[in-house]
Short mmCIF file of C-alpha atoms in Angstrom, two decimals:
data_model
loop_
_atom_site.label_atom_id
_atom_site.label_comp_id
_atom_site.label_asym_id
_atom_site.label_seq_id
_atom_site.Cartn_x
_atom_site.Cartn_y
_atom_site.Cartn_z
CA MET A 132 -18.98 -12.37 -34.62
CA SER A 133 -21.06 -9.42 -35.69
CA ASP A 134 -21.69 -6.42 -33.48
CA PRO A 135 -25.06 -6.79 -31.67
CA ARG A 136 -25.37 -3.00 -31.64
CA ALA A 137 -25.61 -3.00 -35.43
CA HIS A 138 -28.42 -5.56 -35.31
CA LEU A 139 -30.28 -3.58 -32.65
CA GLN A 140 -29.87 -0.36 -34.65
CA ASP A 141 -31.15 -2.10 -37.78
CA LEU A 142 -34.18 -3.41 -35.87
CA ARG A 143 -34.79 0.04 -34.38
CA SER A 144 -34.74 1.71 -37.80
CA ARG A 145 -37.20 -0.88 -39.20
CA ILE A 146 -39.57 -0.33 -36.26
CA GLU A 147 -39.33 3.44 -36.71
CA ALA A 148 -40.16 3.00 -40.42
CA ALA A 149 -43.35 1.10 -39.55
CA PRO A 150 -45.60 3.69 -37.88
CA ALA A 151 -48.61 1.35 -37.84
CA LEU A 152 -46.78 -1.26 -35.72
CA PRO A 153 -48.72 -1.90 -32.49
CA GLU A 154 -46.81 -1.04 -29.29
CA ARG A 155 -44.13 0.68 -31.37
CA ALA A 156 -43.00 2.99 -28.51
CA GLN A 157 -42.54 0.07 -26.11
CA TRP A 158 -40.44 -1.82 -28.67
CA LEU A 159 -38.23 1.22 -29.18
CA GLU A 160 -37.76 1.57 -25.40
CA LEU A 161 -36.81 -2.11 -25.10
CA ILE A 162 -34.28 -1.81 -27.93
CA ASP A 163 -32.78 1.35 -26.38
CA ALA A 164 -32.49 -0.38 -22.99
CA ALA A 165 -30.85 -3.43 -24.59
CA ALA A 166 -28.36 -1.20 -26.43
CA LYS A 167 -27.44 0.60 -23.21
CA ALA A 168 -26.85 -2.72 -21.44
CA LEU A 169 -24.35 -3.86 -24.04
CA PRO A 170 -20.66 -3.21 -23.35
CA VAL A 171 -19.00 -0.36 -25.20
CA PRO A 172 -17.23 -1.71 -28.28
CA GLY A 173 -13.54 -2.06 -27.55
CA GLY A 174 -14.08 -1.28 -23.87
CA PRO A 175 -14.39 -3.55 -20.88
CA SER A 176 -17.76 -4.80 -19.81
CA PRO A 177 -19.14 -3.30 -16.60
CA GLU A 178 -18.55 -6.62 -14.84
CA LEU A 179 -14.95 -6.75 -16.04
CA ALA A 180 -14.37 -3.15 -14.93
CA ARG A 181 -15.78 -3.98 -11.49
CA LEU A 182 -13.59 -7.05 -11.25
CA ARG A 183 -10.53 -4.98 -12.16
CA LEU A 184 -11.37 -2.54 -9.37
CA ASP A 185 -11.80 -5.45 -6.97
CA VAL A 186 -8.37 -6.80 -7.94
CA GLU A 187 -6.82 -3.35 -7.51
CA ASP A 188 -8.43 -3.00 -4.07
CA ALA A 189 -7.15 -6.46 -3.10
CA GLU A 190 -3.65 -5.55 -4.27
CA HIS A 191 -3.74 -2.37 -2.18
CA ALA A 192 -4.92 -4.31 0.86
CA ARG A 193 -2.12 -6.85 0.28
CA ASP A 194 0.45 -4.05 0.01
CA ALA A 195 -0.82 -2.45 3.22
CA ALA A 196 -0.63 -5.81 5.01
CA ASN A 197 2.90 -6.38 3.69
CA LEU A 198 3.90 -2.93 4.92
CA GLN A 199 2.47 -3.73 8.35
CA ARG A 200 4.46 -6.98 8.41
CA MET A 201 7.59 -5.04 7.42
CA LYS A 202 6.96 -2.61 10.27
CA VAL A 203 6.64 -5.39 12.83
CA ALA A 204 9.73 -7.17 11.48
CA GLY A 205 11.67 -3.90 11.55
CA GLN A 206 10.62 -3.17 15.11
CA LEU A 207 11.60 -6.67 16.18
CA THR A 208 14.99 -6.44 14.46
CA THR A 209 15.68 -3.06 16.07
CA LEU A 210 14.68 -4.41 19.46
CA HIS A 211 16.95 -7.45 19.11
CA LYS A 212 19.90 -5.32 17.97
CA SER A 213 19.33 -2.85 20.81
CA LEU A 214 19.16 -5.62 23.39
CA ALA A 215 22.33 -7.21 21.97
CA ALA A 216 24.10 -3.85 22.17
CA ALA A 217 22.86 -3.19 25.72
CA ALA A 218 23.86 -6.63 27.02
CA PRO A 219 26.86 -7.76 24.94
CA GLU A 220 28.00 -10.20 27.63
CA VAL A 221 24.95 -12.43 27.00
CA ALA A 222 25.96 -14.79 24.21
CA ALA A 223 23.74 -15.23 21.19
CA GLY A 224 22.19 -18.63 20.64
CA LYS A 225 20.11 -20.17 17.88
CA ASP A 226 16.77 -18.71 19.02
CA PRO A 227 16.54 -14.89 18.85
CA GLN A 228 13.52 -14.83 21.16
CA SER A 229 15.34 -16.78 23.87
CA ASP A 230 18.35 -14.52 23.41
CA ALA A 231 16.16 -11.44 23.86
CA LEU A 232 14.53 -12.83 26.99
CA ARG A 233 17.93 -13.74 28.49
CA ARG A 234 19.22 -10.25 27.71
CA ILE A 235 16.16 -8.61 29.29
CA GLU A 236 16.59 -10.77 32.39
CA HIS A 237 20.29 -9.90 32.54
CA LEU A 238 19.55 -6.16 32.24
CA ALA A 239 16.84 -6.41 34.89
CA THR A 240 19.17 -8.09 37.38
CA HIS A 241 22.47 -6.41 36.51
CA GLY A 242 21.45 -3.12 34.92
CA ALA A 243 23.23 -1.64 31.93
CA SER A 244 26.74 -3.02 31.86
CA ALA A 245 28.81 -1.65 29.03
CA PRO A 246 29.44 2.12 28.97
CA GLY A 247 28.88 2.23 25.20
CA ALA A 248 25.66 0.22 25.35
CA VAL A 249 23.39 3.25 25.06
CA GLU A 250 25.31 4.58 22.06
CA ALA A 251 25.30 1.14 20.45
CA ALA A 252 21.54 0.88 20.98
CA ARG A 253 21.06 4.32 19.39
CA ALA A 254 23.25 3.32 16.45
CA ALA A 255 21.17 0.17 16.00
CA GLU A 256 18.02 2.31 16.02
CA MET A 257 19.43 4.66 13.35
CA ASP A 258 20.47 1.75 11.11
CA ALA A 259 17.21 -0.20 11.41
CA PRO A 260 15.36 -0.78 8.13
CA MET A 261 12.23 0.84 9.57
CA PRO A 262 13.00 4.51 10.28
CA SER A 263 12.55 5.58 13.88
CA ARG A 264 11.25 8.95 15.00
CA ALA A 265 14.82 10.11 15.71
CA LEU A 266 15.95 9.09 12.22
CA LEU A 267 12.97 10.79 10.56
CA GLU A 268 13.72 13.99 12.48
CA ALA A 269 17.38 13.80 11.44
CA VAL A 270 16.41 13.36 7.77
CA ILE A 271 13.99 16.30 7.97
CA ALA A 272 16.73 18.44 9.50
CA GLY A 273 19.13 17.41 6.72
CA GLU A 274 21.52 15.79 9.19
CA ARG A 275 21.45 12.44 7.44
CA LYS A 276 19.92 10.49 4.57
CA PHE A 277 17.98 7.24 4.51
CA SER A 278 19.85 3.99 3.90
CA LYS A 279 18.66 1.99 0.90
CA ALA A 280 16.49 -0.28 3.08
CA GLN A 281 15.06 2.70 4.97
CA LEU A 282 14.25 4.52 1.71
CA GLU A 283 12.49 1.44 0.30
CA PHE A 284 10.45 1.08 3.48
CA THR A 285 9.62 4.79 3.55
CA ILE A 286 8.47 4.80 -0.07
CA ALA A 287 6.29 1.75 0.53
CA GLU A 288 4.70 3.42 3.55
CA ALA A 289 4.26 6.69 1.65
CA MET A 290 2.47 4.85 -1.15
CA VAL A 291 0.01 3.42 1.36
CA LEU A 292 -0.43 6.79 3.12
CA THR A 293 -1.10 8.62 -0.15
CA GLY A 294 -3.53 5.96 -1.35
CA TRP A 295 -1.27 4.93 -4.23
CA ALA A 296 -1.83 8.35 -5.82
CA GLN A 297 1.87 8.63 -6.71
CA THR A 298 4.41 6.24 -8.15
CA PRO A 299 7.63 5.45 -6.28
CA LEU A 300 9.54 7.74 -8.68
CA GLU A 301 7.13 10.60 -8.02
CA LEU A 302 7.50 10.08 -4.28
CA MET A 303 11.29 10.02 -4.54
CA ALA A 304 11.15 13.26 -6.55
CA GLU A 305 9.49 14.92 -3.54
CA GLY A 306 12.74 14.39 -1.64
CA GLU A 307 13.76 12.51 1.47
CA PRO A 308 12.86 15.34 3.89
CA TRP A 309 9.32 15.46 2.45
CA LEU A 310 8.98 11.68 2.75
CA ALA A 311 10.29 11.75 6.33
CA ALA A 312 7.83 14.53 7.24
CA LEU A 313 4.93 12.54 5.75
CA ILE A 314 5.85 9.42 7.74
CA LEU A 315 6.51 11.41 10.93
CA LYS A 316 3.16 13.19 10.60
CA ASN A 317 1.42 9.83 10.27
CA GLN A 318 3.25 8.46 13.31
CA GLY A 319 2.09 11.48 15.30
CA GLU A 320 -1.53 11.01 14.20
CA SER A 321 -1.57 7.29 15.03
CA ALA A 322 0.03 7.77 18.43
#
Protein backbone atom coordinates (compact mmCIF):
# COMPACT_ATOMS: atom_id res chain seq x y z
CA MET A 1 0.00 0.00 0.00
CA SER A 2 1.39 3.37 -0.92
CA ASP A 3 1.84 6.18 1.58
CA PRO A 4 -1.16 8.56 1.47
CA ARG A 5 1.13 11.39 2.52
CA ALA A 6 3.02 11.08 -0.76
CA HIS A 7 -0.24 11.34 -2.71
CA LEU A 8 -1.35 14.37 -0.71
CA GLN A 9 2.04 16.03 -1.20
CA ASP A 10 1.87 15.35 -4.94
CA LEU A 11 -1.62 16.85 -5.11
CA ARG A 12 -0.48 19.86 -3.06
CA SER A 13 2.46 20.53 -5.39
CA ARG A 14 0.18 20.32 -8.46
CA ILE A 15 -2.29 22.77 -6.90
CA GLU A 16 0.54 25.14 -6.00
CA ALA A 17 1.78 24.95 -9.62
CA ALA A 18 -1.63 26.04 -10.91
CA PRO A 19 -2.04 29.64 -9.72
CA ALA A 20 -5.21 30.18 -11.77
CA LEU A 21 -7.06 27.34 -9.98
CA PRO A 22 -10.23 28.70 -8.35
CA GLU A 23 -10.35 28.34 -4.54
CA ARG A 24 -6.68 27.36 -4.54
CA ALA A 25 -6.08 28.51 -0.92
CA GLN A 26 -9.02 26.47 0.39
CA TRP A 27 -7.76 23.34 -1.40
CA LEU A 28 -4.31 23.79 0.11
CA GLU A 29 -5.84 24.19 3.60
CA LEU A 30 -7.90 21.01 3.13
CA ILE A 31 -4.85 19.05 2.00
CA ASP A 32 -2.79 20.35 4.95
CA ALA A 33 -5.57 19.39 7.38
CA ALA A 34 -5.83 15.91 5.84
CA ALA A 35 -2.06 15.44 6.10
CA LYS A 36 -2.10 16.43 9.77
CA ALA A 37 -4.90 13.95 10.49
CA LEU A 38 -2.91 11.05 9.08
CA PRO A 39 -0.88 8.95 11.53
CA VAL A 40 2.87 9.50 11.60
CA PRO A 41 4.57 6.90 9.41
CA GLY A 42 5.93 4.13 11.56
CA GLY A 43 4.20 5.52 14.65
CA PRO A 44 0.96 4.56 16.31
CA SER A 45 -2.24 6.24 15.30
CA PRO A 46 -3.70 8.67 17.83
CA GLU A 47 -6.49 6.19 18.55
CA LEU A 48 -4.01 3.38 19.12
CA ALA A 49 -1.93 5.59 21.42
CA ARG A 50 -5.06 6.47 23.42
CA LEU A 51 -6.02 2.81 23.65
CA ARG A 52 -2.54 1.94 24.90
CA LEU A 53 -2.87 4.58 27.62
CA ASP A 54 -6.28 3.18 28.54
CA VAL A 55 -4.81 -0.31 28.84
CA GLU A 56 -1.95 1.01 30.97
CA ASP A 57 -4.41 2.84 33.24
CA ALA A 58 -6.50 -0.33 33.55
CA GLU A 59 -3.40 -2.35 34.44
CA HIS A 60 -2.48 0.18 37.12
CA ALA A 61 -5.99 0.07 38.54
CA ARG A 62 -5.85 -3.75 38.53
CA ASP A 63 -2.49 -3.69 40.32
CA ALA A 64 -3.83 -1.27 42.94
CA ALA A 65 -6.89 -3.49 43.48
CA ASN A 66 -4.66 -6.58 43.79
CA LEU A 67 -2.52 -4.75 46.33
CA GLN A 68 -5.62 -3.85 48.32
CA ARG A 69 -6.72 -7.50 48.26
CA MET A 70 -3.24 -8.52 49.43
CA LYS A 71 -3.50 -6.03 52.30
CA VAL A 72 -6.85 -7.40 53.43
CA ALA A 73 -5.65 -10.99 53.14
CA GLY A 74 -2.49 -10.12 55.09
CA GLN A 75 -4.47 -8.41 57.82
CA LEU A 76 -6.81 -11.38 58.07
CA THR A 77 -3.92 -13.86 58.23
CA THR A 78 -2.19 -11.82 60.94
CA LEU A 79 -5.41 -11.60 62.91
CA HIS A 80 -6.00 -15.36 62.69
CA LYS A 81 -2.42 -16.15 63.73
CA SER A 82 -2.61 -13.67 66.61
CA LEU A 83 -5.88 -15.13 67.84
CA ALA A 84 -4.47 -18.67 67.58
CA ALA A 85 -1.42 -17.59 69.58
CA ALA A 86 -3.55 -15.80 72.20
CA ALA A 87 -5.95 -18.71 72.68
CA PRO A 88 -3.98 -21.90 71.94
CA GLU A 89 -6.40 -24.05 73.94
CA VAL A 90 -9.16 -23.49 71.35
CA ALA A 91 -8.68 -26.19 68.74
CA ALA A 92 -8.56 -25.30 65.07
CA GLY A 93 -11.33 -26.60 62.86
CA LYS A 94 -11.99 -26.53 59.14
CA ASP A 95 -13.42 -23.00 59.04
CA PRO A 96 -10.96 -20.23 59.98
CA GLN A 97 -13.77 -17.73 60.58
CA SER A 98 -15.51 -20.03 63.06
CA ASP A 99 -12.16 -20.67 64.74
CA ALA A 100 -11.56 -16.94 65.08
CA LEU A 101 -15.01 -16.33 66.53
CA ARG A 102 -14.58 -19.19 69.04
CA ARG A 103 -11.18 -17.80 70.05
CA ILE A 104 -12.59 -14.29 70.50
CA GLU A 105 -15.42 -15.69 72.62
CA HIS A 106 -12.94 -17.71 74.68
CA LEU A 107 -10.73 -14.65 75.26
CA ALA A 108 -13.76 -12.54 76.18
CA THR A 109 -14.93 -15.04 78.80
CA HIS A 110 -11.59 -16.35 80.07
CA GLY A 111 -9.14 -13.56 79.30
CA ALA A 112 -5.62 -14.20 78.05
CA SER A 113 -4.61 -17.66 79.15
CA ALA A 114 -1.10 -18.55 78.13
CA PRO A 115 1.75 -16.42 79.53
CA GLY A 116 3.52 -16.43 76.16
CA ALA A 117 0.39 -15.49 74.21
CA VAL A 118 1.31 -11.82 73.89
CA GLU A 119 4.81 -12.66 72.65
CA ALA A 120 3.40 -15.23 70.23
CA ALA A 121 0.93 -12.66 68.90
CA ARG A 122 3.78 -10.16 68.42
CA ALA A 123 5.86 -12.78 66.63
CA ALA A 124 2.91 -13.52 64.34
CA GLU A 125 2.62 -9.80 63.61
CA MET A 126 6.32 -9.53 62.74
CA ASP A 127 6.16 -12.57 60.43
CA ALA A 128 2.98 -11.54 58.60
CA PRO A 129 3.35 -11.04 54.85
CA MET A 130 1.96 -7.51 55.15
CA PRO A 131 4.41 -5.44 57.22
CA SER A 132 2.95 -3.92 60.37
CA ARG A 133 3.87 -0.53 61.77
CA ALA A 134 6.17 -2.19 64.33
CA LEU A 135 7.96 -4.14 61.60
CA LEU A 136 8.35 -1.06 59.39
CA GLU A 137 9.84 0.86 62.32
CA ALA A 138 12.23 -2.02 63.05
CA VAL A 139 13.37 -2.10 59.40
CA ILE A 140 13.89 1.68 59.39
CA ALA A 141 15.95 1.40 62.57
CA GLY A 142 18.05 -1.38 61.00
CA GLU A 143 16.96 -3.89 63.64
CA ARG A 144 15.65 -6.37 61.11
CA LYS A 145 15.07 -6.99 57.41
CA PHE A 146 11.94 -7.85 55.48
CA SER A 147 11.13 -11.50 54.80
CA LYS A 148 10.77 -12.41 51.13
CA ALA A 149 6.96 -12.15 51.27
CA GLN A 150 7.14 -8.83 53.14
CA LEU A 151 9.63 -7.42 50.61
CA GLU A 152 7.42 -8.47 47.69
CA PHE A 153 4.39 -6.85 49.31
CA THR A 154 6.35 -3.70 50.16
CA ILE A 155 7.66 -3.33 46.61
CA ALA A 156 4.16 -3.80 45.18
CA GLU A 157 2.80 -1.13 47.52
CA ALA A 158 5.72 1.19 46.75
CA MET A 159 5.05 0.85 43.02
CA VAL A 160 1.45 1.94 43.57
CA LEU A 161 2.49 4.79 45.89
CA THR A 162 5.07 6.12 43.42
CA GLY A 163 2.65 5.87 40.50
CA TRP A 164 4.72 3.18 38.79
CA ALA A 165 7.51 5.72 38.26
CA GLN A 166 10.15 3.16 39.27
CA THR A 167 10.71 -0.48 38.46
CA PRO A 168 10.93 -3.08 41.23
CA LEU A 169 14.73 -3.18 40.79
CA GLU A 170 14.96 0.59 41.15
CA LEU A 171 12.83 0.46 44.28
CA MET A 172 14.97 -2.33 45.75
CA ALA A 173 18.08 -0.25 45.01
CA GLU A 174 16.68 2.47 47.30
CA GLY A 175 17.07 0.03 50.18
CA GLU A 176 14.74 -1.60 52.66
CA PRO A 177 14.82 1.30 55.17
CA TRP A 178 13.77 3.73 52.41
CA LEU A 179 10.94 1.40 51.34
CA ALA A 180 9.80 0.98 54.94
CA ALA A 181 9.81 4.76 55.46
CA LEU A 182 7.74 5.27 52.29
CA ILE A 183 5.13 2.72 53.41
CA LEU A 184 5.10 4.03 56.99
CA LYS A 185 4.64 7.60 55.76
CA ASN A 186 1.68 6.48 53.66
CA GLN A 187 0.14 4.62 56.61
CA GLY A 188 0.45 7.80 58.69
CA GLU A 189 -1.22 9.91 55.99
CA SER A 190 -4.12 7.48 55.51
CA ALA A 191 -4.75 7.11 59.23
